[in-house]
mmCIF file of C-alpha atoms in Angstrom:
data_model
loop_
_atom_site.group_PDB
_atom_site.id
_atom_site.type_symbol
_atom_site.label_atom_id
_atom_site.label_comp_id
_atom_site.label_asym_id
_atom_site.label_seq_id
_atom_site.Cartn_x
_atom_site.Cartn_y
_atom_site.Cartn_z
ATOM 1 C CA MET K 1 143.212 130.481 124.731
ATOM 2 C CA THR K 2 142.139 128.310 127.600
ATOM 3 C CA ARG K 3 142.477 124.540 127.602
ATOM 4 C CA ALA K 4 138.638 124.218 127.629
ATOM 5 C CA ALA K 5 138.284 126.469 124.587
ATOM 6 C CA THR K 6 140.954 124.528 122.721
ATOM 7 C CA THR K 7 139.229 121.240 123.538
ATOM 8 C CA ALA K 8 135.894 122.599 122.338
ATOM 9 C CA ILE K 9 137.409 123.743 119.023
ATOM 10 C CA ILE K 10 139.086 120.368 118.482
ATOM 11 C CA ALA K 11 135.809 118.570 119.204
ATOM 12 C CA ALA K 12 133.904 120.815 116.775
ATOM 13 C CA LEU K 13 136.480 120.258 114.041
ATOM 14 C CA ALA K 14 136.343 116.530 114.623
ATOM 15 C CA GLY K 15 132.553 116.625 114.295
ATOM 16 C CA LEU K 16 132.751 118.561 111.040
ATOM 17 C CA THR K 17 135.307 116.106 109.691
ATOM 18 C CA LEU K 18 133.061 113.165 110.577
ATOM 19 C CA LEU K 19 130.090 114.870 108.939
ATOM 20 C CA ALA K 20 132.097 115.549 105.793
ATOM 21 C CA GLN K 21 133.127 111.897 105.615
ATOM 22 C CA GLN K 22 129.518 110.662 105.688
ATOM 23 C CA PRO K 23 128.113 109.913 102.230
ATOM 24 C CA PRO K 24 125.243 112.218 101.199
ATOM 25 C CA GLN K 25 121.738 110.790 101.420
ATOM 26 C CA THR K 26 120.319 109.303 98.254
ATOM 27 C CA PRO K 27 117.019 110.750 97.009
ATOM 28 C CA LEU K 28 115.169 107.660 98.281
ATOM 29 C CA GLU K 29 116.812 108.054 101.705
ATOM 30 C CA ARG K 30 115.665 111.676 101.775
ATOM 31 C CA LEU K 31 112.120 110.551 100.977
ATOM 32 C CA ARG K 32 112.237 108.039 103.803
ATOM 33 C CA ALA K 33 113.586 110.674 106.209
ATOM 34 C CA SER K 34 110.832 113.105 105.236
ATOM 35 C CA ILE K 35 108.149 110.460 105.796
ATOM 36 C CA GLU K 36 109.670 109.632 109.187
ATOM 37 C CA ARG K 37 109.580 113.312 110.208
ATOM 38 C CA THR K 38 105.899 113.512 109.323
ATOM 39 C CA THR K 39 104.991 110.336 111.206
ATOM 40 C CA LYS K 40 106.876 111.542 114.268
ATOM 41 C CA SER K 41 104.919 114.800 114.226
ATOM 42 C CA VAL K 42 101.729 112.931 115.238
ATOM 43 C CA ASN K 43 101.675 110.748 118.334
ATOM 44 C CA ALA K 44 100.415 107.471 116.893
ATOM 45 C CA THR K 45 101.579 104.023 115.886
ATOM 46 C CA TRP K 46 102.469 104.094 112.198
ATOM 47 C CA GLY K 47 103.028 101.545 109.472
ATOM 48 C CA VAL K 48 103.948 102.734 105.967
ATOM 49 C CA TYR K 49 104.703 100.827 102.780
ATOM 50 C CA VAL K 50 105.563 102.486 99.464
ATOM 51 C CA ARG K 51 106.629 100.685 96.286
ATOM 52 C CA SER K 52 107.120 101.773 92.684
ATOM 53 C CA LEU K 53 106.068 99.069 90.235
ATOM 54 C CA GLU K 54 108.349 100.525 87.557
ATOM 55 C CA THR K 55 111.586 101.087 89.503
ATOM 56 C CA ASN K 56 111.053 98.692 92.444
ATOM 57 C CA GLU K 57 112.080 101.513 94.803
ATOM 58 C CA GLU K 58 110.594 100.909 98.223
ATOM 59 C CA VAL K 59 110.131 102.629 101.550
ATOM 60 C CA ALA K 60 108.979 100.486 104.459
ATOM 61 C CA LEU K 61 108.455 101.834 107.981
ATOM 62 C CA ASP K 62 107.190 99.074 110.289
ATOM 63 C CA ALA K 63 105.527 97.716 107.154
ATOM 64 C CA ASP K 64 105.226 94.195 108.581
ATOM 65 C CA ARG K 65 103.505 95.271 111.793
ATOM 66 C CA GLN K 66 100.036 93.710 112.029
ATOM 67 C CA MET K 67 97.577 96.536 112.663
ATOM 68 C CA GLU K 68 93.861 97.296 112.765
ATOM 69 C CA THR K 69 92.526 97.649 109.215
ATOM 70 C CA MET K 70 89.030 98.925 109.933
ATOM 71 C CA SER K 71 87.320 99.205 106.522
ATOM 72 C CA THR K 72 90.418 98.537 104.419
ATOM 73 C CA ILE K 73 89.623 94.856 105.142
ATOM 74 C CA LYS K 74 86.786 95.349 102.655
ATOM 75 C CA ILE K 75 89.393 94.998 99.886
ATOM 76 C CA PRO K 76 90.055 91.321 100.783
ATOM 77 C CA LEU K 77 86.281 90.817 101.005
ATOM 78 C CA MET K 78 85.944 92.324 97.515
ATOM 79 C CA VAL K 79 88.667 89.966 96.286
ATOM 80 C CA GLU K 80 86.814 86.940 97.687
ATOM 81 C CA ALA K 81 83.572 88.115 96.068
ATOM 82 C CA PHE K 82 85.288 88.366 92.671
ATOM 83 C CA GLU K 83 86.870 84.937 93.133
ATOM 84 C CA GLN K 84 83.440 83.436 93.746
ATOM 85 C CA ILE K 85 81.994 85.339 90.786
ATOM 86 C CA LYS K 86 84.756 83.861 88.634
ATOM 87 C CA ALA K 87 83.907 80.404 89.994
ATOM 88 C CA GLY K 88 80.229 80.888 89.098
ATOM 89 C CA THR K 89 78.892 80.934 92.667
ATOM 90 C CA PHE K 90 76.991 84.125 91.883
ATOM 91 C CA LYS K 91 77.116 86.913 89.290
ATOM 92 C CA LEU K 92 77.718 90.648 89.311
ATOM 93 C CA SER K 93 74.234 91.071 87.881
ATOM 94 C CA ASP K 94 72.482 89.021 90.582
ATOM 95 C CA LYS K 95 69.912 91.019 92.508
ATOM 96 C CA TYR K 96 69.689 91.771 96.219
ATOM 97 C CA THR K 97 66.564 93.217 97.837
ATOM 98 C CA PHE K 98 67.251 95.394 100.862
ATOM 99 C CA ALA K 99 65.806 94.039 104.094
ATOM 100 C CA GLN K 100 65.721 96.193 107.214
ATOM 101 C CA ALA K 101 67.319 93.364 109.216
ATOM 102 C CA ASP K 102 70.509 93.818 107.160
ATOM 103 C CA SER K 103 70.789 97.538 107.935
ATOM 104 C CA GLN K 104 74.025 98.523 109.662
ATOM 105 C CA PRO K 105 75.067 101.868 111.223
ATOM 106 C CA GLY K 106 78.155 103.894 110.467
ATOM 107 C CA THR K 107 79.187 104.710 106.928
ATOM 108 C CA GLY K 108 77.059 103.994 103.897
ATOM 109 C CA THR K 109 73.782 104.896 102.228
ATOM 110 C CA ILE K 110 71.798 101.651 101.945
ATOM 111 C CA GLN K 111 70.658 101.971 105.566
ATOM 112 C CA ARG K 112 68.753 105.103 104.524
ATOM 113 C CA LEU K 113 66.846 103.402 101.713
ATOM 114 C CA ASP K 114 63.368 101.962 102.017
ATOM 115 C CA PRO K 115 63.161 98.191 102.531
ATOM 116 C CA GLY K 116 62.514 96.522 99.189
ATOM 117 C CA ALA K 117 65.079 98.589 97.288
ATOM 118 C CA VAL K 118 66.736 96.378 94.672
ATOM 119 C CA MET K 119 70.416 96.481 93.725
ATOM 120 C CA THR K 120 72.926 94.219 92.025
ATOM 121 C CA VAL K 121 75.975 92.498 93.474
ATOM 122 C CA LYS K 122 78.080 95.006 91.550
ATOM 123 C CA ASP K 123 76.143 97.797 93.264
ATOM 124 C CA LEU K 124 76.891 96.239 96.668
ATOM 125 C CA ILE K 125 80.622 95.946 95.945
ATOM 126 C CA THR K 126 80.750 99.495 94.593
ATOM 127 C CA MET K 127 78.999 100.991 97.619
ATOM 128 C CA MET K 128 81.104 98.916 100.015
ATOM 129 C CA ILE K 129 84.239 100.483 98.497
ATOM 130 C CA ILE K 130 83.380 104.043 97.493
ATOM 131 C CA VAL K 131 81.276 104.992 100.533
ATOM 132 C CA SER K 132 82.420 102.120 102.787
ATOM 133 C CA ASP K 133 78.816 100.937 103.095
ATOM 134 C CA ASN K 134 78.493 98.670 106.128
ATOM 135 C CA THR K 135 75.127 97.242 105.073
ATOM 136 C CA ALA K 136 76.629 96.178 101.738
ATOM 137 C CA THR K 137 79.535 94.677 103.682
ATOM 138 C CA GLU K 138 77.187 92.683 105.922
ATOM 139 C CA VAL K 139 75.368 91.259 102.893
ATOM 140 C CA LEU K 140 78.551 90.454 100.965
ATOM 141 C CA TYR K 141 80.069 88.624 103.940
ATOM 142 C CA ARG K 142 76.922 86.480 104.027
ATOM 143 C CA MET K 143 77.078 85.859 100.267
ATOM 144 C CA VAL K 144 80.701 84.661 100.295
ATOM 145 C CA GLY K 145 80.292 82.462 103.374
ATOM 146 C CA GLY K 146 81.553 84.679 106.172
ATOM 147 C CA ILE K 147 84.919 85.842 107.450
ATOM 148 C CA GLY K 148 86.331 82.303 107.194
ATOM 149 C CA ALA K 149 86.055 82.353 103.403
ATOM 150 C CA VAL K 150 88.004 85.621 103.229
ATOM 151 C CA ASN K 151 90.717 84.360 105.591
ATOM 152 C CA ARG K 152 91.130 81.087 103.693
ATOM 153 C CA ARG K 153 91.591 83.081 100.502
ATOM 154 C CA MET K 154 94.237 85.282 102.108
ATOM 155 C CA ASP K 155 96.021 82.175 103.460
ATOM 156 C CA ALA K 156 96.045 80.663 99.972
ATOM 157 C CA MET K 157 97.665 83.845 98.677
ATOM 158 C CA GLY K 158 100.330 83.775 101.403
ATOM 159 C CA LEU K 159 98.879 86.828 103.168
ATOM 160 C CA THR K 160 98.780 85.163 106.560
ATOM 161 C CA LYS K 161 98.690 88.388 108.598
ATOM 162 C CA THR K 162 95.575 89.644 106.807
ATOM 163 C CA ARG K 163 92.552 88.594 108.859
ATOM 164 C CA ALA K 164 88.886 89.458 108.666
ATOM 165 C CA ASN K 165 87.754 89.392 112.301
ATOM 166 C CA ALA K 166 84.151 90.547 112.493
ATOM 167 C CA ILE K 167 81.142 91.214 110.337
ATOM 168 C CA PRO K 168 79.607 94.672 110.866
ATOM 169 C CA SER K 169 76.636 93.491 112.954
ATOM 170 C CA THR K 170 78.948 91.727 115.424
ATOM 171 C CA TRP K 171 81.410 94.622 115.617
ATOM 172 C CA PHE K 172 78.759 97.317 116.134
ATOM 173 C CA ALA K 173 76.988 95.225 118.776
ATOM 174 C CA ALA K 174 80.258 94.919 120.707
ATOM 175 C CA LEU K 175 80.895 98.658 120.368
ATOM 176 C CA ARG K 176 77.417 99.517 121.661
ATOM 177 C CA SER K 177 77.898 97.300 124.707
ATOM 178 C CA ALA K 178 81.217 98.944 125.669
ATOM 179 C CA PRO K 179 81.321 101.748 128.259
ATOM 180 C CA SER K 180 82.927 104.051 125.691
ATOM 181 C CA SER K 181 84.432 103.877 122.226
ATOM 182 C CA GLU K 182 87.868 104.650 123.670
ATOM 183 C CA GLN K 183 87.688 101.787 126.149
ATOM 184 C CA PHE K 184 86.444 99.465 123.404
ATOM 185 C CA TYR K 185 89.438 100.414 121.266
ATOM 186 C CA ARG K 186 91.993 100.248 124.084
ATOM 187 C CA GLU K 187 90.865 96.756 125.099
ATOM 188 C CA GLY K 188 91.308 95.561 121.504
ATOM 189 C CA ARG K 189 89.075 92.544 121.983
ATOM 190 C CA LEU K 190 87.402 92.686 118.581
ATOM 191 C CA PRO K 191 89.369 94.272 115.747
ATOM 192 C CA PHE K 192 87.283 94.707 112.613
ATOM 193 C CA GLY K 193 90.229 93.339 110.674
ATOM 194 C CA LEU K 194 93.998 92.958 110.800
ATOM 195 C CA SER K 195 96.720 93.257 108.182
ATOM 196 C CA THR K 196 100.092 94.847 107.529
ATOM 197 C CA PRO K 197 100.907 97.752 105.225
ATOM 198 C CA ARG K 198 103.061 95.435 103.106
ATOM 199 C CA GLU K 199 100.413 92.733 102.713
ATOM 200 C CA MET K 200 97.740 95.234 101.748
ATOM 201 C CA GLY K 201 100.267 96.753 99.364
ATOM 202 C CA ARG K 202 100.851 93.336 97.793
ATOM 203 C CA LEU K 203 97.132 93.018 97.065
ATOM 204 C CA LEU K 204 97.167 96.402 95.353
ATOM 205 C CA GLU K 205 100.276 95.525 93.357
ATOM 206 C CA MET K 206 98.644 92.307 92.093
ATOM 207 C CA MET K 207 95.555 94.319 91.203
ATOM 208 C CA GLU K 208 97.624 96.794 89.170
ATOM 209 C CA ARG K 209 99.473 93.946 87.414
ATOM 210 C CA GLY K 210 96.156 92.319 86.526
ATOM 211 C CA THR K 211 96.882 89.116 88.442
ATOM 212 C CA LEU K 212 94.429 89.533 91.346
ATOM 213 C CA VAL K 213 91.664 87.031 90.490
ATOM 214 C CA ASP K 214 92.147 87.741 86.765
ATOM 215 C CA LYS K 215 92.777 90.702 84.462
ATOM 216 C CA ALA K 216 89.113 91.622 84.002
ATOM 217 C CA SER K 217 88.399 91.430 87.736
ATOM 218 C CA SER K 218 91.539 93.430 88.604
ATOM 219 C CA ASP K 219 90.564 96.125 86.129
ATOM 220 C CA LEU K 220 87.030 96.364 87.511
ATOM 221 C CA MET K 221 88.258 96.499 91.129
ATOM 222 C CA LEU K 222 90.588 99.367 90.222
ATOM 223 C CA GLN K 223 87.778 101.138 88.368
ATOM 224 C CA ILE K 224 85.575 100.913 91.448
ATOM 225 C CA MET K 225 88.343 102.106 93.778
ATOM 226 C CA ARG K 226 89.095 105.124 91.568
ATOM 227 C CA ALA K 227 85.593 106.393 92.403
ATOM 228 C CA GLN K 228 86.374 106.552 96.154
ATOM 229 C CA LEU K 229 84.503 109.492 97.698
ATOM 230 C CA TYR K 230 86.564 109.892 100.894
ATOM 231 C CA ARG K 231 89.565 111.943 99.784
ATOM 232 C CA THR K 232 90.970 113.587 102.919
ATOM 233 C CA ARG K 233 94.052 111.347 103.249
ATOM 234 C CA ILE K 234 96.143 110.001 100.356
ATOM 235 C CA PRO K 235 94.560 112.325 97.733
ATOM 236 C CA ARG K 236 94.545 115.344 100.080
ATOM 237 C CA TYR K 237 97.518 117.199 98.562
ATOM 238 C CA VAL K 238 98.216 115.062 95.484
ATOM 239 C CA ASN K 239 97.693 116.327 91.933
ATOM 240 C CA GLY K 240 98.399 114.734 88.571
ATOM 241 C CA TYR K 241 97.605 111.148 89.593
ATOM 242 C CA ARG K 242 94.590 108.882 89.455
ATOM 243 C CA ILE K 243 94.177 107.360 92.914
ATOM 244 C CA PRO K 244 92.265 104.120 93.442
ATOM 245 C CA HIS K 245 92.186 103.719 97.211
ATOM 246 C CA LYS K 246 90.251 102.577 100.275
ATOM 247 C CA THR K 247 90.084 104.200 103.683
ATOM 248 C CA GLY K 248 89.551 102.645 107.097
ATOM 249 C CA ASP K 249 88.223 104.605 110.085
ATOM 250 C CA PHE K 250 87.785 104.470 113.807
ATOM 251 C CA LEU K 251 88.787 108.051 114.481
ATOM 252 C CA PRO K 252 90.549 109.392 116.377
ATOM 253 C CA PHE K 253 92.128 106.039 117.252
ATOM 254 C CA VAL K 254 92.632 104.552 113.779
ATOM 255 C CA GLY K 255 92.923 106.220 110.382
ATOM 256 C CA ASP K 256 94.107 104.114 107.443
ATOM 257 C CA ASP K 257 94.343 104.638 103.703
ATOM 258 C CA VAL K 258 95.732 102.237 101.104
ATOM 259 C CA GLY K 259 95.888 102.901 97.383
ATOM 260 C CA VAL K 260 97.879 103.511 94.247
ATOM 261 C CA LEU K 261 99.200 106.670 92.602
ATOM 262 C CA GLU K 262 98.671 106.179 88.859
ATOM 263 C CA ALA K 263 100.108 108.312 86.070
ATOM 264 C CA ASP K 264 101.739 107.652 82.701
ATOM 265 C CA GLY K 265 104.823 105.560 83.404
ATOM 266 C CA ARG K 266 104.325 105.750 87.168
ATOM 267 C CA THR K 267 102.460 103.305 89.384
ATOM 268 C CA ILE K 268 103.202 103.662 93.091
ATOM 269 C CA VAL K 269 101.563 101.583 95.786
ATOM 270 C CA ILE K 270 101.115 103.446 99.071
ATOM 271 C CA SER K 271 99.726 101.801 102.185
ATOM 272 C CA VAL K 272 99.433 103.766 105.427
ATOM 273 C CA PHE K 273 98.102 102.323 108.684
ATOM 274 C CA THR K 274 97.869 104.203 111.974
ATOM 275 C CA GLY K 275 96.686 103.281 115.449
ATOM 276 C CA SER K 276 96.869 104.189 119.138
ATOM 277 C CA HIS K 277 96.044 107.784 118.299
ATOM 278 C CA PHE K 278 94.115 109.842 120.839
ATOM 279 C CA GLY K 279 94.495 113.347 119.451
ATOM 280 C CA SER K 280 92.893 115.258 116.598
ATOM 281 C CA GLY K 281 91.530 113.129 113.775
ATOM 282 C CA GLU K 282 92.070 116.052 111.424
ATOM 283 C CA ALA K 283 95.770 116.207 112.342
ATOM 284 C CA LEU K 284 96.106 112.483 111.662
ATOM 285 C CA GLU K 285 94.450 112.757 108.253
ATOM 286 C CA ASN K 286 96.623 115.749 107.400
ATOM 287 C CA ALA K 287 99.782 113.801 108.244
ATOM 288 C CA ILE K 288 98.721 110.915 105.999
ATOM 289 C CA GLY K 289 98.131 113.477 103.252
ATOM 290 C CA LEU K 290 101.633 114.891 103.743
ATOM 291 C CA VAL K 291 103.171 111.406 103.506
ATOM 292 C CA ALA K 292 101.347 110.831 100.215
ATOM 293 C CA LYS K 293 102.415 114.248 98.895
ATOM 294 C CA ASP K 294 106.074 113.458 99.588
ATOM 295 C CA VAL K 295 105.709 110.173 97.721
ATOM 296 C CA ALA K 296 103.886 111.760 94.783
ATOM 297 C CA ASP K 297 106.402 114.600 94.473
ATOM 298 C CA TYR K 298 109.377 112.248 94.703
ATOM 299 C CA PHE K 299 108.215 110.001 91.870
ATOM 300 C CA ALA K 300 107.066 112.953 89.751
ATOM 301 C CA TYR K 301 110.688 114.117 89.635
ATOM 302 C CA ARG K 302 112.102 110.588 89.168
ATOM 303 C CA ARG K 303 110.609 110.069 85.716
#
């Protein structure tokens, strides 16, 4: 046997010995590794936060990175609306009459109604969440006193990286004036909102514990979010759970989804933010779905 062959055998044996000495991965470490593999399969900036309210198990991948929220910032706006309802500023049953001047493009259905259509504040909140209605968002920002009211509320809750940045009319006007949507995104001059996966996850955890605004408000917010119609991300491959959640979109650049996997004895917060993505929006959504499936399967077997 040559000296080179002997050296190679010794090196291989040493490697096997080192591998044998390493402790096996825990189940939670395997979950984290699987999530990391999925995020690395799509060229994007990722932030992921997962937390079980029963076991306190947690996976955090760049969970404190401040990222573009897009429409997930509508959750903090919903929180501020419920705080003002609790304070008596207005009521869920108060009426709003649709005016054409409030109509906003993008997602939503109110823009397609005839001016004069009447709906309640509860209707506005519901449509803002379940179909991400931008007209409802515009009106609700006006009702609560603008983005400053939302940001002051987040500051008071210690969520200092969660920022509402623009009402829909301002954001869409800036987008229309840009040479292209990609250049608008790359310049990053006007994010719709900013937050971190962990901070958005904290809001959802408080909601599930009934401490966000108050128990009745938390329960109603969760009820509204369970009716979410956009289900191509967190719920994509998940069965056996109720899933209150909210998406945020500026595809292909940004695709977010934040929510909760709910089942008997299992409540798992999952918050996924992505950005700087210039490939297939479908591939990005699929990857978010695979992350959620890993989480759902892991906790299904950890009962």
